[in-house]
mmCIF file of C-alpha atoms and ligand atoms in Angstrom:
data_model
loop_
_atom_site.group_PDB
_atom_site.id
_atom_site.type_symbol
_atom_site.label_atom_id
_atom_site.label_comp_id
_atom_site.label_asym_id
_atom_site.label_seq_id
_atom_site.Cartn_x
_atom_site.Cartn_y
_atom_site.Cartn_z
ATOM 1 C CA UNK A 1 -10.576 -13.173 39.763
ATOM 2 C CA UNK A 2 -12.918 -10.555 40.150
ATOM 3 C CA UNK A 3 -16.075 -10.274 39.229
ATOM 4 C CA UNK A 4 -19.188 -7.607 39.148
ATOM 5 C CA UNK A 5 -22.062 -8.081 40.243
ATOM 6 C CA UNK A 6 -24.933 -5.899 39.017
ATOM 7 C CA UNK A 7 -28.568 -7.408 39.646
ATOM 8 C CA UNK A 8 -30.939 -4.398 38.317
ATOM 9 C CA UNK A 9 -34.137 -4.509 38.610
ATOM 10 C CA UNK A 10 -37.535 -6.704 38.685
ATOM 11 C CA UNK A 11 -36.539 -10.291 38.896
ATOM 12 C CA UNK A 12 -32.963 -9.650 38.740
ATOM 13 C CA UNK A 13 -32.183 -9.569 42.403
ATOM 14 C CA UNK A 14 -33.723 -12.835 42.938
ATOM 15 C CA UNK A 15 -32.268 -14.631 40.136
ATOM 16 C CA UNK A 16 -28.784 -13.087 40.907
ATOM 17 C CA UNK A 17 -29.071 -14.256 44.554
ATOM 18 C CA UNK A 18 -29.143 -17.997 42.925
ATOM 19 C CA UNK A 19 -26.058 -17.583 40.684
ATOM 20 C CA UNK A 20 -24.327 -15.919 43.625
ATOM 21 C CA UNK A 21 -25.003 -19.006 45.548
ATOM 22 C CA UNK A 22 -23.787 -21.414 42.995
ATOM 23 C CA UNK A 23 -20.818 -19.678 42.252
ATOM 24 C CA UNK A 24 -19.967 -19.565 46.119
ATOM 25 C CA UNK A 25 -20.520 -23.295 46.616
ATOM 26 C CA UNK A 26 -17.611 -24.002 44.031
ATOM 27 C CA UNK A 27 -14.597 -23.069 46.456
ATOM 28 C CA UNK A 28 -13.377 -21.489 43.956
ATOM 29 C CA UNK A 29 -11.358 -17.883 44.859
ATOM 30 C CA UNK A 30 -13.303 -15.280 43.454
ATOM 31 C CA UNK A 31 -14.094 -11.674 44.945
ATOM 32 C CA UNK A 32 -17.550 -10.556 44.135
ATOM 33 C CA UNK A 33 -18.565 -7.038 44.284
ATOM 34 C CA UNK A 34 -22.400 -5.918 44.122
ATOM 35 C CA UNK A 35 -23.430 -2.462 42.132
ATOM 36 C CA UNK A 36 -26.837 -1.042 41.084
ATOM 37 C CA UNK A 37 -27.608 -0.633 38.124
ATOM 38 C CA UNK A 38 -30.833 0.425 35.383
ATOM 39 C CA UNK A 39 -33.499 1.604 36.883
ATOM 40 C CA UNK A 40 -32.268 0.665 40.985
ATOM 41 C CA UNK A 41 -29.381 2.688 40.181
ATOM 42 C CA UNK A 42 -31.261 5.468 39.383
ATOM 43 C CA UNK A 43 -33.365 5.553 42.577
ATOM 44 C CA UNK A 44 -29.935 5.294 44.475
ATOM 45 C CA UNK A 45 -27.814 7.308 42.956
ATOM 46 C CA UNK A 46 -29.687 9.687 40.117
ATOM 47 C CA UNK A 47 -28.406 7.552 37.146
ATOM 48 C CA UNK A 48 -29.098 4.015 35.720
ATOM 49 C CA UNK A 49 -25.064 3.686 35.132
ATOM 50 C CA UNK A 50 -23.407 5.907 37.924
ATOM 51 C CA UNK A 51 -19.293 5.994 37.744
ATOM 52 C CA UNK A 52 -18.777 4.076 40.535
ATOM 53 C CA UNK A 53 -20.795 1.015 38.742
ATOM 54 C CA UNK A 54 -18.864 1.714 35.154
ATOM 55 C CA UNK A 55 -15.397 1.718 37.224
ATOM 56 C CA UNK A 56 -16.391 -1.588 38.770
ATOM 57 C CA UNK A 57 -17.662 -3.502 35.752
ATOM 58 C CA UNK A 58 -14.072 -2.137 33.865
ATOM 59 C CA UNK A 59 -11.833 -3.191 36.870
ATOM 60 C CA UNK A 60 -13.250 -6.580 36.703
ATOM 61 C CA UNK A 61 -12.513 -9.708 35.098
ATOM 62 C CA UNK A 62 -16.231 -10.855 34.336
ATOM 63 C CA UNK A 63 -19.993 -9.002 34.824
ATOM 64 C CA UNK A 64 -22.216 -10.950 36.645
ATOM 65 C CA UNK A 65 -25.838 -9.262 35.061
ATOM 66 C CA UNK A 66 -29.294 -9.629 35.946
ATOM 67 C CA UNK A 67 -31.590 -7.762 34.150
ATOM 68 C CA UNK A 68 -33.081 -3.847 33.789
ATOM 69 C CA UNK A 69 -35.797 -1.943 33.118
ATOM 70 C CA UNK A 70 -39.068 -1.685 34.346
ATOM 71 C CA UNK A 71 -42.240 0.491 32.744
ATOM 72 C CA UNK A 72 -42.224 3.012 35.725
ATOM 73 C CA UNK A 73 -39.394 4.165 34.190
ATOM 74 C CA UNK A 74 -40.930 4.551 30.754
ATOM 75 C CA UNK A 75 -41.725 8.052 31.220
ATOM 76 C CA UNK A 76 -38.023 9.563 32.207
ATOM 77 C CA UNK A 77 -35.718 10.702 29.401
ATOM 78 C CA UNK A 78 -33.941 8.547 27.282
ATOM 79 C CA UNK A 79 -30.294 9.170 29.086
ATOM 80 C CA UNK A 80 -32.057 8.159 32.312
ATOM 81 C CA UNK A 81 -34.160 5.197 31.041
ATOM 82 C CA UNK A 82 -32.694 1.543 32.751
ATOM 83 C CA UNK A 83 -31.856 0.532 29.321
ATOM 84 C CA UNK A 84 -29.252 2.848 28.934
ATOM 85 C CA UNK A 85 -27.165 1.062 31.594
ATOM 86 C CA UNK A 86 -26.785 -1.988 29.773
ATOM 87 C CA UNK A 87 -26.087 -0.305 26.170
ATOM 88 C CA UNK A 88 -23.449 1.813 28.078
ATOM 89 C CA UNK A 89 -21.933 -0.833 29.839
ATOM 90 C CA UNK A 90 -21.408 -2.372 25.777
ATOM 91 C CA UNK A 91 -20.103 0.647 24.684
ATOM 92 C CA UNK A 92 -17.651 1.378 27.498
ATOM 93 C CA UNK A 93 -16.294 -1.961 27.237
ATOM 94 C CA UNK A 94 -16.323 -2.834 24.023
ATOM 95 C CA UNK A 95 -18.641 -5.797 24.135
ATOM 96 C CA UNK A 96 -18.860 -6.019 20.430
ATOM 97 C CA UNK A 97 -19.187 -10.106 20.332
ATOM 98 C CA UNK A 98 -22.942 -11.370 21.406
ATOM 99 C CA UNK A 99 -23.089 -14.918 22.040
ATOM 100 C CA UNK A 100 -26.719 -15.990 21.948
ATOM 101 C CA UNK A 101 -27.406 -19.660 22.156
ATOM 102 C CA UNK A 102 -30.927 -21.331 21.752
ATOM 103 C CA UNK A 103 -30.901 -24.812 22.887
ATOM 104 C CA UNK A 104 -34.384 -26.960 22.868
ATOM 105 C CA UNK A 105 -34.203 -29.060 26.744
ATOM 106 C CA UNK A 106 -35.005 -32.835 25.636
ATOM 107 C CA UNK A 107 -37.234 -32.232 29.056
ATOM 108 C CA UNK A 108 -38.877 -29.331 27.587
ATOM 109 C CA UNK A 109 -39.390 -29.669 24.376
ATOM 110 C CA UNK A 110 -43.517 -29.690 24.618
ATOM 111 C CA UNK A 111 -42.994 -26.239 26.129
ATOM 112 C CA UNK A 112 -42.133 -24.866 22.469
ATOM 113 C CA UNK A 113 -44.862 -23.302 20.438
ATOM 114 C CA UNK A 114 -43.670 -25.222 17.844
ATOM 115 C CA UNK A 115 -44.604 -28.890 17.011
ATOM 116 C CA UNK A 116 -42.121 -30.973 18.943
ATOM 117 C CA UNK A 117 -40.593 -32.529 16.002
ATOM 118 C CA UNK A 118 -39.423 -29.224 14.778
ATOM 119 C CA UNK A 119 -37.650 -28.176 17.950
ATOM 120 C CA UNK A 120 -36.815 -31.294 19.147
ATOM 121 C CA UNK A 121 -32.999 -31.416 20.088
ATOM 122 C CA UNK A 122 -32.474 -27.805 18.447
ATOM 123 C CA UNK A 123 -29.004 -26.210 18.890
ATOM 124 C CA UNK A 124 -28.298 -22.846 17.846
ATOM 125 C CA UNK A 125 -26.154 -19.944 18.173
ATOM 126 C CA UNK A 126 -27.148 -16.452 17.533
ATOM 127 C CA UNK A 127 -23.537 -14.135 16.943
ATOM 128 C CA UNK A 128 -25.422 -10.776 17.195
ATOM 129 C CA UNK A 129 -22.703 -7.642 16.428
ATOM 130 C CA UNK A 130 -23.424 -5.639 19.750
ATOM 131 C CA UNK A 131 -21.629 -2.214 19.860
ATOM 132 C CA UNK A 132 -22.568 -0.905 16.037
ATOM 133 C CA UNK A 133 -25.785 -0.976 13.359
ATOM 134 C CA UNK A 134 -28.380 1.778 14.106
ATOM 135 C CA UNK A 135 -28.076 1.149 17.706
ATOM 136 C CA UNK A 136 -25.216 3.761 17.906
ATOM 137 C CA UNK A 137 -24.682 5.069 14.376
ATOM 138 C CA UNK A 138 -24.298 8.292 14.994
ATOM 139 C CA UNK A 139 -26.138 11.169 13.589
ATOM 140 C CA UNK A 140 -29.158 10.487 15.406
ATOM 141 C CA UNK A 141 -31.974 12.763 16.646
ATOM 142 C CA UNK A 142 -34.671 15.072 15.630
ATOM 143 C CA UNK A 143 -34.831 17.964 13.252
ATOM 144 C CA UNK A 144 -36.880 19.607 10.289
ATOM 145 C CA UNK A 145 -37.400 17.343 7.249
ATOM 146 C CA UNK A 146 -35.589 19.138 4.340
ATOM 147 C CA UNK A 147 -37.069 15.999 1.587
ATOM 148 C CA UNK A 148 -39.266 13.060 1.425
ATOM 149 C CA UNK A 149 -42.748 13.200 1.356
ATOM 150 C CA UNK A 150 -43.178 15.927 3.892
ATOM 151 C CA UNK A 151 -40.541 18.606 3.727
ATOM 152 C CA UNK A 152 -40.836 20.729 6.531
ATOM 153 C CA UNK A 153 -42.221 18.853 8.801
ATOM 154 C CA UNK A 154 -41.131 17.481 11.891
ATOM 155 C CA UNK A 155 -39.340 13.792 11.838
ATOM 156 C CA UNK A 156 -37.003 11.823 13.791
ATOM 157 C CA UNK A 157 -33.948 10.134 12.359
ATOM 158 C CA UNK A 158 -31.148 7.490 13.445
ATOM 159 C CA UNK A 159 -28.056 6.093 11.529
ATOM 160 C CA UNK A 160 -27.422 2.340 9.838
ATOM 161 C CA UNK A 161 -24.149 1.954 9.757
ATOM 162 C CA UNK A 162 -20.508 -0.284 9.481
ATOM 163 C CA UNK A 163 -17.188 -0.067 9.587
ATOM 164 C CA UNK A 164 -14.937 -2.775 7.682
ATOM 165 C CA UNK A 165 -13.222 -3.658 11.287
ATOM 166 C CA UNK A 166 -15.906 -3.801 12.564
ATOM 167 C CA UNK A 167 -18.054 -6.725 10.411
ATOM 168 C CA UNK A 168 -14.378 -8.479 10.508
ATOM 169 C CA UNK A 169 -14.039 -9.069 14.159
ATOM 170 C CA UNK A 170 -17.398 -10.228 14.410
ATOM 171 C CA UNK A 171 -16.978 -12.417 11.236
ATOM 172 C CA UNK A 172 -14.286 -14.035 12.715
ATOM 173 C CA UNK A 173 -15.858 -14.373 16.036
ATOM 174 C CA UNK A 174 -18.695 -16.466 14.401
ATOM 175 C CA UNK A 175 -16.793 -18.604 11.878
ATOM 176 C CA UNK A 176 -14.318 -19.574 14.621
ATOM 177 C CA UNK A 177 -17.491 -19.973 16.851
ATOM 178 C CA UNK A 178 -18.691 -22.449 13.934
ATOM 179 C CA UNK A 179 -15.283 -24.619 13.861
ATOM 180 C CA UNK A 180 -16.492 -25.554 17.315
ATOM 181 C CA UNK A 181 -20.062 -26.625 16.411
ATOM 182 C CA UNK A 182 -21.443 -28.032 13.155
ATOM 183 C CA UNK A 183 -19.018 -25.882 10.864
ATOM 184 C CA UNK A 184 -22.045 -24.078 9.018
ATOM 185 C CA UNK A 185 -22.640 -19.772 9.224
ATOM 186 C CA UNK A 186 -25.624 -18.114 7.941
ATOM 187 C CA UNK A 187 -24.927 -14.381 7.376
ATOM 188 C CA UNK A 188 -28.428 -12.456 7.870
ATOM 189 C CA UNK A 189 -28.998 -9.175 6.277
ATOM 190 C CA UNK A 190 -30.671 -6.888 4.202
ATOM 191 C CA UNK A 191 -28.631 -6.546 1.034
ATOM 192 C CA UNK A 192 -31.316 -6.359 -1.192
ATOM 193 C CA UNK A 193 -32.064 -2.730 0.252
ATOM 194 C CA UNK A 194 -29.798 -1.472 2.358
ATOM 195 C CA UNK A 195 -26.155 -0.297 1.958
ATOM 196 C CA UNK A 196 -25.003 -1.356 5.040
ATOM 197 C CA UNK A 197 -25.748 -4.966 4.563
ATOM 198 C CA UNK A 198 -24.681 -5.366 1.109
ATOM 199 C CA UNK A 199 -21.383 -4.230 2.787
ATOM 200 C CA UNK A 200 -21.723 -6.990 5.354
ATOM 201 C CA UNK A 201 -22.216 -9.619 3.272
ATOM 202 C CA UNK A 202 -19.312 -8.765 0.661
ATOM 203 C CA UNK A 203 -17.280 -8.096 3.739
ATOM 204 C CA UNK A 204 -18.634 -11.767 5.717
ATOM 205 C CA UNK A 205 -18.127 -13.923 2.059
ATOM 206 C CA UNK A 206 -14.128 -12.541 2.061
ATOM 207 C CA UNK A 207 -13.412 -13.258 5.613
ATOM 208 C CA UNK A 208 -15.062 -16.970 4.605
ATOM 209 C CA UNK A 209 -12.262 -17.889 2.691
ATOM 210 C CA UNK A 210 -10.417 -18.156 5.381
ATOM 211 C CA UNK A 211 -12.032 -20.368 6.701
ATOM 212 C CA UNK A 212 -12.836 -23.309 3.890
ATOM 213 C CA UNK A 213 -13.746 -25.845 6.313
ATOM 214 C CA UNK A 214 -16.792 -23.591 7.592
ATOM 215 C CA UNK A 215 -20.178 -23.568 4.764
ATOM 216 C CA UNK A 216 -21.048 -20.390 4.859
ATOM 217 C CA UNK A 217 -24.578 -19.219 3.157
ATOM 218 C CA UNK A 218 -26.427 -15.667 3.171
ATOM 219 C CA UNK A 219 -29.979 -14.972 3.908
ATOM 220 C CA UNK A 220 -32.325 -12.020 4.275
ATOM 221 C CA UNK A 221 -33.534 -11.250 7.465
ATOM 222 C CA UNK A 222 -37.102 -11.296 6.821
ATOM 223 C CA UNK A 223 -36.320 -14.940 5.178
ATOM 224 C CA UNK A 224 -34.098 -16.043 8.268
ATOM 225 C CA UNK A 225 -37.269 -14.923 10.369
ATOM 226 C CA UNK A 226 -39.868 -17.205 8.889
ATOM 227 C CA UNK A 227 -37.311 -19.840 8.255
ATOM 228 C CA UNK A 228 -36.287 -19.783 12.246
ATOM 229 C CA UNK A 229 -39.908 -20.946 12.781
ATOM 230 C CA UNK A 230 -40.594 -23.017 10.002
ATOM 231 C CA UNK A 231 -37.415 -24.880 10.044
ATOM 232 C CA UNK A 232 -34.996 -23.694 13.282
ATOM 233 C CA UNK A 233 -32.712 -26.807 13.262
ATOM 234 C CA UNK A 234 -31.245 -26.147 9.319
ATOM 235 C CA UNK A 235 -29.437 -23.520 11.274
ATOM 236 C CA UNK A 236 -26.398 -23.684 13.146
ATOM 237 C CA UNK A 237 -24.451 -20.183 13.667
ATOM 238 C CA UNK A 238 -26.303 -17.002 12.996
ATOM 239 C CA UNK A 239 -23.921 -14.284 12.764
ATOM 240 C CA UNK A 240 -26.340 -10.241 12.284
ATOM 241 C CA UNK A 241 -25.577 -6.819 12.706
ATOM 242 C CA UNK A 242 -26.910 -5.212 16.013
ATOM 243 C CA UNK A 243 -31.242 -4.661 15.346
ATOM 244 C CA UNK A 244 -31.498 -7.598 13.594
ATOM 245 C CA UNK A 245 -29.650 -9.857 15.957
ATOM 246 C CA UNK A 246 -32.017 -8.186 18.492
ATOM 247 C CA UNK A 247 -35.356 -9.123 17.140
ATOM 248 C CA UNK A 248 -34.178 -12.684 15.401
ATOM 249 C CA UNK A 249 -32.192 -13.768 19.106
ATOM 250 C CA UNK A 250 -35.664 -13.199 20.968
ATOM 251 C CA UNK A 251 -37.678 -15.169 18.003
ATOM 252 C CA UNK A 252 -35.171 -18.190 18.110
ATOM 253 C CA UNK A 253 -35.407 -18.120 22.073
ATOM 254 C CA UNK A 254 -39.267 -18.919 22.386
ATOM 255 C CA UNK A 255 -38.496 -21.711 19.900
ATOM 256 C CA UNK A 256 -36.949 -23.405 22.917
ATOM 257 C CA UNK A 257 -39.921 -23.082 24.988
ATOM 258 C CA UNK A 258 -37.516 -22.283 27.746
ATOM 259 C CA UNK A 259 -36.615 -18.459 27.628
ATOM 260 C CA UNK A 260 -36.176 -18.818 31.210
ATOM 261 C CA UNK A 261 -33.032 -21.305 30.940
ATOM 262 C CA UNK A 262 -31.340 -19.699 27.898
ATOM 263 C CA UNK A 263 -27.819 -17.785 28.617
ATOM 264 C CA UNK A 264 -25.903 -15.085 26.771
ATOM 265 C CA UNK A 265 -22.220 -13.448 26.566
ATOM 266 C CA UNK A 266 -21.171 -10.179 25.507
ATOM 267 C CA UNK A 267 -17.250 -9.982 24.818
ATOM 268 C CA UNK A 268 -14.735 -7.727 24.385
ATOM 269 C CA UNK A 269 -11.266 -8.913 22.307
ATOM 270 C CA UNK A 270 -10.003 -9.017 25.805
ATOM 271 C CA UNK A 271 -12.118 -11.908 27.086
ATOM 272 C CA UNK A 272 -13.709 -9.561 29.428
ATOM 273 C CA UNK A 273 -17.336 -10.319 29.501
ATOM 274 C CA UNK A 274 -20.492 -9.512 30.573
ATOM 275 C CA UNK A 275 -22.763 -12.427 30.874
ATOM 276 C CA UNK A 276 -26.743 -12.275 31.805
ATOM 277 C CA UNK A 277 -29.603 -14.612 30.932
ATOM 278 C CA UNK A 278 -31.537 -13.414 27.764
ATOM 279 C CA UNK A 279 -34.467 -13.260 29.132
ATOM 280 C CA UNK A 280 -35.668 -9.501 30.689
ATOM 281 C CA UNK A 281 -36.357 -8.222 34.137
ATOM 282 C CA UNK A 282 -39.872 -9.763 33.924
ATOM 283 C CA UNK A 283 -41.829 -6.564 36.638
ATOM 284 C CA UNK A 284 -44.794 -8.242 36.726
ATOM 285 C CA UNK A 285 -43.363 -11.610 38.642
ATOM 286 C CA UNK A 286 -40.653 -9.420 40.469
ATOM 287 C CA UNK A 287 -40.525 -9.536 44.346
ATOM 288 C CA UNK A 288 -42.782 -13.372 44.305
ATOM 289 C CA UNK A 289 -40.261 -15.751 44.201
ATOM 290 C CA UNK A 290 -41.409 -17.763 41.064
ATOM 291 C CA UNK A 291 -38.543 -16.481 38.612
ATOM 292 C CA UNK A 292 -36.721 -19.228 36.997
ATOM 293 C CA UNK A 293 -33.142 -18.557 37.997
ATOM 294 C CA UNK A 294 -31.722 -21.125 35.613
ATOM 295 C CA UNK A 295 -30.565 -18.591 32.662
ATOM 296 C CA UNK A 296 -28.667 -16.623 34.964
ATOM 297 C CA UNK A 297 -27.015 -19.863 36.859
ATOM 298 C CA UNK A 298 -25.927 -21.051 33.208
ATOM 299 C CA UNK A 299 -24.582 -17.598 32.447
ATOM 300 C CA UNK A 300 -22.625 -17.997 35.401
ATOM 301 C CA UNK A 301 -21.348 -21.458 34.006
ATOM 302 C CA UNK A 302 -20.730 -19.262 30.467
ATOM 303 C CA UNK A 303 -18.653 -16.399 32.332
ATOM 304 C CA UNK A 304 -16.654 -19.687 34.199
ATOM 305 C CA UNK A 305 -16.138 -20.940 30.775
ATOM 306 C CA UNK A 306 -15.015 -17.610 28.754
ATOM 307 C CA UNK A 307 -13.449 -15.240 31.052
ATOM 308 C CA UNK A 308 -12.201 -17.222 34.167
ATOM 309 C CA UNK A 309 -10.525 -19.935 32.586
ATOM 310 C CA UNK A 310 -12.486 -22.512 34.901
ATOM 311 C CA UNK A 311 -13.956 -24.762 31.963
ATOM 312 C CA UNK A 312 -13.811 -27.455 35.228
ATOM 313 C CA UNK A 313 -16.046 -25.257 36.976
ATOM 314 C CA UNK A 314 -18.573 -24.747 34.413
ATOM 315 C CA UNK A 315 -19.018 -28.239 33.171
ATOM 316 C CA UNK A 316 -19.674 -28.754 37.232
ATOM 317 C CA UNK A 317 -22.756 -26.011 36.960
ATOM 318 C CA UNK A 318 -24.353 -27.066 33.351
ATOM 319 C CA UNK A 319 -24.041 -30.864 34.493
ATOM 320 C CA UNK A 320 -25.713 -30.281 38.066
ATOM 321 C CA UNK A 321 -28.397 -28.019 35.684
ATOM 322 C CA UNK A 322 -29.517 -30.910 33.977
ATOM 323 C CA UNK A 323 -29.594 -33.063 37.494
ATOM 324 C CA UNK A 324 -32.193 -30.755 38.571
ATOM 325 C CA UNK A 325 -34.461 -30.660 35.282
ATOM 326 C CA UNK A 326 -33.812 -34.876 35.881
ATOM 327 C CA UNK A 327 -35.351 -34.905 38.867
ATOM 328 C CA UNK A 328 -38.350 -33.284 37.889
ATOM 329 C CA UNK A 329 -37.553 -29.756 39.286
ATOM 330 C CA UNK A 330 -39.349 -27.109 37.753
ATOM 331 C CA UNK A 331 -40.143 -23.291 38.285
ATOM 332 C CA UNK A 332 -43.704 -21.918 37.141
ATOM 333 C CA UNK A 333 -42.345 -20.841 33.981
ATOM 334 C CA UNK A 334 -41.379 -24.600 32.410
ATOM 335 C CA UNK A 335 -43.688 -26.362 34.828
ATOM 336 C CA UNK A 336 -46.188 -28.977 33.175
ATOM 337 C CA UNK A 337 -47.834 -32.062 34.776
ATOM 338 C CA UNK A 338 -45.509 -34.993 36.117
ATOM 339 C CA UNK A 339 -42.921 -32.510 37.595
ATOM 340 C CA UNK A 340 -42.562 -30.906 40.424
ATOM 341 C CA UNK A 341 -43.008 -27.174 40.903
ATOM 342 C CA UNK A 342 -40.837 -25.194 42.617
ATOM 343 C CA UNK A 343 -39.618 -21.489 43.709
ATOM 344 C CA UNK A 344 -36.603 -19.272 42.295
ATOM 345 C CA UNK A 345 -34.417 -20.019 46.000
ATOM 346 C CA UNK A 346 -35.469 -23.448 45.896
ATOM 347 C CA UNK A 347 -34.408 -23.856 42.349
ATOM 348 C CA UNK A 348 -30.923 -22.399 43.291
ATOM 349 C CA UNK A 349 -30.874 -24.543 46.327
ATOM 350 C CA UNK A 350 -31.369 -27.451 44.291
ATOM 351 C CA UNK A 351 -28.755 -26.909 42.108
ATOM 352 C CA UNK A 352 -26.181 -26.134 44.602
ATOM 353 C CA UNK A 353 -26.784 -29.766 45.848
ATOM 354 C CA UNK A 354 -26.639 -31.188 42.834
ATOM 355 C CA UNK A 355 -22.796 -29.910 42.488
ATOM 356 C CA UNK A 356 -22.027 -32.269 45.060
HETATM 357 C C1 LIG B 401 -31.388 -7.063 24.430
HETATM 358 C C2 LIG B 401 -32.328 -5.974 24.839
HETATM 359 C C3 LIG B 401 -31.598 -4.650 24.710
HETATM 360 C C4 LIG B 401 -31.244 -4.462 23.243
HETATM 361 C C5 LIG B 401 -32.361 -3.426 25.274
HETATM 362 C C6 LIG B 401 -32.753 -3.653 26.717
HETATM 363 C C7 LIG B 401 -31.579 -2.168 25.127
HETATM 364 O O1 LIG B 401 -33.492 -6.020 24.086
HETATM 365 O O2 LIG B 401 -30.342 -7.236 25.084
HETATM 366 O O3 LIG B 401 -31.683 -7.760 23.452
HETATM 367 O O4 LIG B 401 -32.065 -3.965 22.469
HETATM 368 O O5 LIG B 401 -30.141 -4.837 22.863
HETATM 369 MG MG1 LIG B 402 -33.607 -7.667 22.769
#
């Protein structure tokens, strides 16, 4: 088993270092091989995805991810931006499936900014399509507006669109997803409007009948946004295209009150994966030692799970997870009176003795 090890930038390093350790205290055989990537990549080698990193994360079995960007970088063209390591690294793969879970800690559910009640034991899966949608429809750029209210001026421009494969596989990846949880899919899009989504949704309802034993219901994404916060638990799969599963998976993350303990898995059909924790690279806590390495020590658990075959292995990590948030054990992030407050190392340390 072989797995890639890319830690980025800001807080990644330090969070990585944790997972590392976990996954070394398993005796388990793995080979683990470190690359730069995003915006360290860039200082090192001139890009934020250089060849050598690409040929690494292909060869392997699993991507072990931190995190990228930072706003030093904001300034450098797009193709060099930190950002563009992680949407190549979809694209070269094939990472089309986006598993997104938001899970509401019994231990911190006061952290939400919701009223406990609301949150309380919440258990849902964002299925974000990751490799299509406006995030790669293709034509995209600037030109000279030809129509619209100001022909002849200047405008920018990028591309919605689907192909029929493509909402199947991902329609299938949710549904079966759903057979494994509380048998319910909500299909978010923008029918009403857009072309695209009315294409989704016939496209989601068909591939439903295969699977009778799954409710399936549709819902506009503005609706699904005000619904995630006004009542988060009638959900229990999410399945989107690409932009909207970006801004709804952040929204139903801060429901938890615990971004900094919330996993994530992009897939390929070949089980490869790259896993990473959803939250970002966080710059302005980088280098202190106060990052909450529990997202990326669960996304180790997830990659254990998915693309390693070690379901043994992960159950080990998630259980000695909650032994930690038992005994009180919390970074800066989740800390609140009563518990005990502790560093990103000592966090990792923690958990590595709670395998035991
Ligand atoms: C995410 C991030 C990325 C995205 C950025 C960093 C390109 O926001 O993984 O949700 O938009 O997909
Ligand atoms: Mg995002």
């Amino acid at each position: 088993m072989k797995i890639a090890v890319l830690p980025g930038d800001g807080i990644g390093t330090e969070i990585i270092a944790e997972a590392v350790k976990v996954l070394k205290a398993l005796d388990l055989k793995f080979e683990l091989e470190t690359a730069p990537v995003g915006g360290a990549a860039y200082e090192a080698a001139g890009h934020p995805l250089p060849e050598s990193t690409l040929k690494l994360a292909k060869e392997a079995d699993a991507i072990l991810f931190g995190a990228v960007g930072d706003w030093k970088y904001d300034k450098l063209e797009r193709a060099l931006r930190p950002e563009q390591a992680i949407l190549g690294l979809r694209k070269h793969l094939g990472l089309f499936a986006n598993f997104r879970p938001a899970i509401c800690y019994e231990q911190l559910t006061h952290a939400s900014s919701l009223k406990p009640e609301l949150v309380s034991g919440l258990d849902i899966l964002i299925v974000r399509e990751l490799t299509g949608d406006i995030y790669f429809g293709q034509p995209r750029g600037k030109r000279t507006a030809t129509d619209g209210a100001f022909p002849g001026a200047e405008e920018a421009f990028d591309t919605m669109r689907y192909t029929r494969p493509e909402i199947e596989r991902i329609a299938h990846v949710a549904f079966q997803a759903a057979r494994k949880r509380n048998k319910k899919v909500t299909s978010v899009d923008k029918a009403n409007v857009l072309e695209t989504f009315q294409f989704w949704k016939d496209i989601v309802t068909e591939i439903g009948q295969q699977y009778p034993d799954v409710k399936l219901d549709h819902m506009y994404v503005d609706n699904a946004a005000m619904q995630l916060v006004k009542a988060p638990k009638s959900f229990d799969v999410i399945v989107t295209g690409n932009m909207f599963g970006d801004i709804l998976s952040d929204e139903a993350s801060m429901l938890t009150g615990s971004i900094g303990m919330l996993p994530s898995a992009s897939l390929n059909s070949k089980n490869q994966g790259l896993y990473e924790p959803s939250h970002g690279s966080a710059p302005d806590i980088a280098g202190k030692g106060v990052a909450n390495p529990l997202a990326t020590i669960l996304s180790a658990a997830m990659m254990l799970r998915f693309s390693l075959n070690q379901e043994a292995a992960a159950q080990r990590i998630e259980a000695a997870v909650q032994k930690v948030l038992a005994q009180g054990l919390r970074t800066p992030d989740i800390h609140s009176a009563g518990t005990t407050q502790v560093g990103t190392a000592q966090m990792g340390d923690a958990v590595v003795k709670a395998l035991a």
